[in-house]
Amino acid sequence: MAALTNEERETIISFDETPADAVIFTYNTAWQSYLEGRLGLKPTMDNRFGGKEYQIARSRIKPPRPPRHISAETRERLRKQGEALRKRHSSGENSGENPQGYNNVWQKR
């Protein structure tokens, strides 16, 4: 049999309105590695052409969300909060006395 084209190598996430598990079928090796390595799933089917099928609890599949749009004021406030946290972290203010004399893993005081 000839090799599959990229259009034929698909990823399908399938579930219906019942509370049953969702089914993920994919040829994508990155998805397969994630499902097996990070989530600990075992393939329920291997089609021997590179495609594998997995079952996963439907509750673990999140619906897509619209992108988060924040105003310039909010962005500036978050930037200042991040700066303050970085400054506090680098000065050792949150960690108390550091007996080794290090303020982070990479630098000596």
JSON list of C-alpha atoms in Angstrom, two decimals, residues 16-78:
[
{"chain": "A", "resi": 16, "resn": "ASP", "atom": "CA", "xyz": [-21.44, 12.40, 21.57]},
{"chain": "A", "resi": 17, "resn": "GLU", "atom": "CA", "xyz": [-23.89, 13.68, 24.17]},
{"chain": "A", "resi": 18, "resn": "THR", "atom": "CA", "xyz": [-23.71, 10.55, 26.33]},
{"chain": "A", "resi": 19, "resn": "PRO", "atom": "CA", "xyz": [-21.38, 10.59, 29.34]},
{"chain": "A", "resi": 20, "resn": "ALA", "atom": "CA", "xyz": [-19.22, 7.92, 27.70]},
{"chain": "A", "resi": 21, "resn": "ASP", "atom": "CA", "xyz": [-15.50, 8.33, 27.05]},
{"chain": "A", "resi": 22, "resn": "ALA", "atom": "CA", "xyz": [-14.21, 10.37, 24.15]},
{"chain": "A", "resi": 23, "resn": "VAL", "atom": "CA", "xyz": [-12.20, 8.70, 21.40]},
{"chain": "A", "resi": 24, "resn": "ILE", "atom": "CA", "xyz": [-9.05, 10.25, 19.91]},
{"chain": "A", "resi": 25, "resn": "PHE", "atom": "CA", "xyz": [-7.66, 8.77, 16.70]},
{"chain": "A", "resi": 26, "resn": "THR", "atom": "CA", "xyz": [-4.43, 10.27, 15.37]},
{"chain": "A", "resi": 27, "resn": "TYR", "atom": "CA", "xyz": [-1.49, 9.68, 13.06]},
{"chain": "A", "resi": 28, "resn": "ASN", "atom": "CA", "xyz": [0.41, 12.59, 14.63]},
{"chain": "A", "resi": 29, "resn": "THR", "atom": "CA", "xyz": [3.38, 11.23, 16.59]},
{"chain": "A", "resi": 30, "resn": "ALA", "atom": "CA", "xyz": [3.53, 14.33, 18.82]},
{"chain": "A", "resi": 31, "resn": "TRP", "atom": "CA", "xyz": [-0.08, 13.72, 19.90]},
{"chain": "A", "resi": 32, "resn": "GLN", "atom": "CA", "xyz": [0.67, 10.02, 20.40]},
{"chain": "A", "resi": 33, "resn": "SER", "atom": "CA", "xyz": [3.69, 10.82, 22.57]},
{"chain": "A", "resi": 34, "resn": "TYR", "atom": "CA", "xyz": [1.66, 13.30, 24.64]},
{"chain": "A", "resi": 35, "resn": "LEU", "atom": "CA", "xyz": [-1.25, 10.92, 25.13]},
{"chain": "A", "resi": 36, "resn": "GLU", "atom": "CA", "xyz": [1.00, 8.00, 26.07]},
{"chain": "A", "resi": 37, "resn": "GLY", "atom": "CA", "xyz": [3.79, 9.81, 27.92]},
{"chain": "A", "resi": 38, "resn": "ARG", "atom": "CA", "xyz": [2.14, 12.72, 29.69]},
{"chain": "A", "resi": 39, "resn": "LEU", "atom": "CA", "xyz": [-1.38, 11.36, 30.14]},
{"chain": "A", "resi": 40, "resn": "GLY", "atom": "CA", "xyz": [-0.43, 7.69, 30.56]},
{"chain": "A", "resi": 41, "resn": "LEU", "atom": "CA", "xyz": [-2.99, 6.43, 28.03]},
{"chain": "A", "resi": 42, "resn": "LYS", "atom": "CA", "xyz": [-2.52, 3.17, 26.16]},
{"chain": "A", "resi": 43, "resn": "PRO", "atom": "CA", "xyz": [-3.71, 2.81, 22.55]},
{"chain": "A", "resi": 44, "resn": "THR", "atom": "CA", "xyz": [-6.94, 0.85, 22.20]},
{"chain": "A", "resi": 45, "resn": "MET", "atom": "CA", "xyz": [-6.27, 0.29, 18.50]},
{"chain": "A", "resi": 46, "resn": "ASP", "atom": "CA", "xyz": [-3.26, 0.49, 16.18]},
{"chain": "A", "resi": 47, "resn": "ASN", "atom": "CA", "xyz": [-4.05, 0.38, 12.45]},
{"chain": "A", "resi": 48, "resn": "ARG", "atom": "CA", "xyz": [-0.44, -0.57, 11.59]},
{"chain": "A", "resi": 49, "resn": "PHE", "atom": "CA", "xyz": [-0.12, 2.41, 9.24]},
{"chain": "A", "resi": 50, "resn": "GLY", "atom": "CA", "xyz": [0.86, 4.82, 12.02]},
{"chain": "A", "resi": 51, "resn": "GLY", "atom": "CA", "xyz": [-2.63, 5.63, 13.30]},
{"chain": "A", "resi": 52, "resn": "LYS", "atom": "CA", "xyz": [-3.57, 4.93, 16.92]},
{"chain": "A", "resi": 53, "resn": "GLU", "atom": "CA", "xyz": [-6.84, 5.27, 18.83]},
{"chain": "A", "resi": 54, "resn": "TYR", "atom": "CA", "xyz": [-7.14, 6.23, 22.49]},
{"chain": "A", "resi": 55, "resn": "GLN", "atom": "CA", "xyz": [-10.04, 6.51, 24.95]},
{"chain": "A", "resi": 56, "resn": "ILE", "atom": "CA", "xyz": [-10.10, 9.36, 27.43]},
{"chain": "A", "resi": 57, "resn": "ALA", "atom": "CA", "xyz": [-12.66, 10.63, 29.92]},
{"chain": "A", "resi": 58, "resn": "ARG", "atom": "CA", "xyz": [-14.82, 13.17, 28.18]},
{"chain": "A", "resi": 59, "resn": "SER", "atom": "CA", "xyz": [-14.45, 15.53, 31.15]},
{"chain": "A", "resi": 60, "resn": "ARG", "atom": "CA", "xyz": [-10.73, 15.88, 30.33]},
{"chain": "A", "resi": 61, "resn": "ILE", "atom": "CA", "xyz": [-11.48, 17.48, 26.94]},
{"chain": "A", "resi": 62, "resn": "LYS", "atom": "CA", "xyz": [-12.05, 21.21, 27.26]},
{"chain": "A", "resi": 63, "resn": "PRO", "atom": "CA", "xyz": [-14.08, 23.15, 24.69]},
{"chain": "A", "resi": 64, "resn": "PRO", "atom": "CA", "xyz": [-12.21, 25.87, 22.82]},
{"chain": "A", "resi": 65, "resn": "ARG", "atom": "CA", "xyz": [-12.37, 29.36, 24.30]},
{"chain": "A", "resi": 66, "resn": "PRO", "atom": "CA", "xyz": [-12.26, 32.65, 22.45]},
{"chain": "A", "resi": 67, "resn": "PRO", "atom": "CA", "xyz": [-8.94, 34.50, 22.66]},
{"chain": "A", "resi": 68, "resn": "ARG", "atom": "CA", "xyz": [-8.57, 36.75, 25.68]},
{"chain": "A", "resi": 69, "resn": "HIS", "atom": "CA", "xyz": [-8.47, 40.43, 24.77]},
{"chain": "A", "resi": 70, "resn": "ILE", "atom": "CA", "xyz": [-7.19, 42.78, 27.45]},
{"chain": "A", "resi": 71, "resn": "SER", "atom": "CA", "xyz": [-7.14, 46.54, 27.47]},
{"chain": "A", "resi": 72, "resn": "ALA", "atom": "CA", "xyz": [-3.94, 48.59, 27.44]},
{"chain": "A", "resi": 73, "resn": "GLU", "atom": "CA", "xyz": [-4.58, 49.58, 31.07]},
{"chain": "A", "resi": 74, "resn": "THR", "atom": "CA", "xyz": [-4.91, 45.97, 32.17]},
{"chain": "A", "resi": 75, "resn": "ARG", "atom": "CA", "xyz": [-1.81, 44.99, 30.21]},
{"chain": "A", "resi": 76, "resn": "GLU", "atom": "CA", "xyz": [0.17, 47.77, 31.92]},
{"chain": "A", "resi": 77, "resn": "ARG", "atom": "CA", "xyz": [-1.13, 46.75, 35.37]},
{"chain": "A", "resi": 78, "resn": "LEU", "atom": "CA", "xyz": [-0.13, 43.11, 34.74]}
]
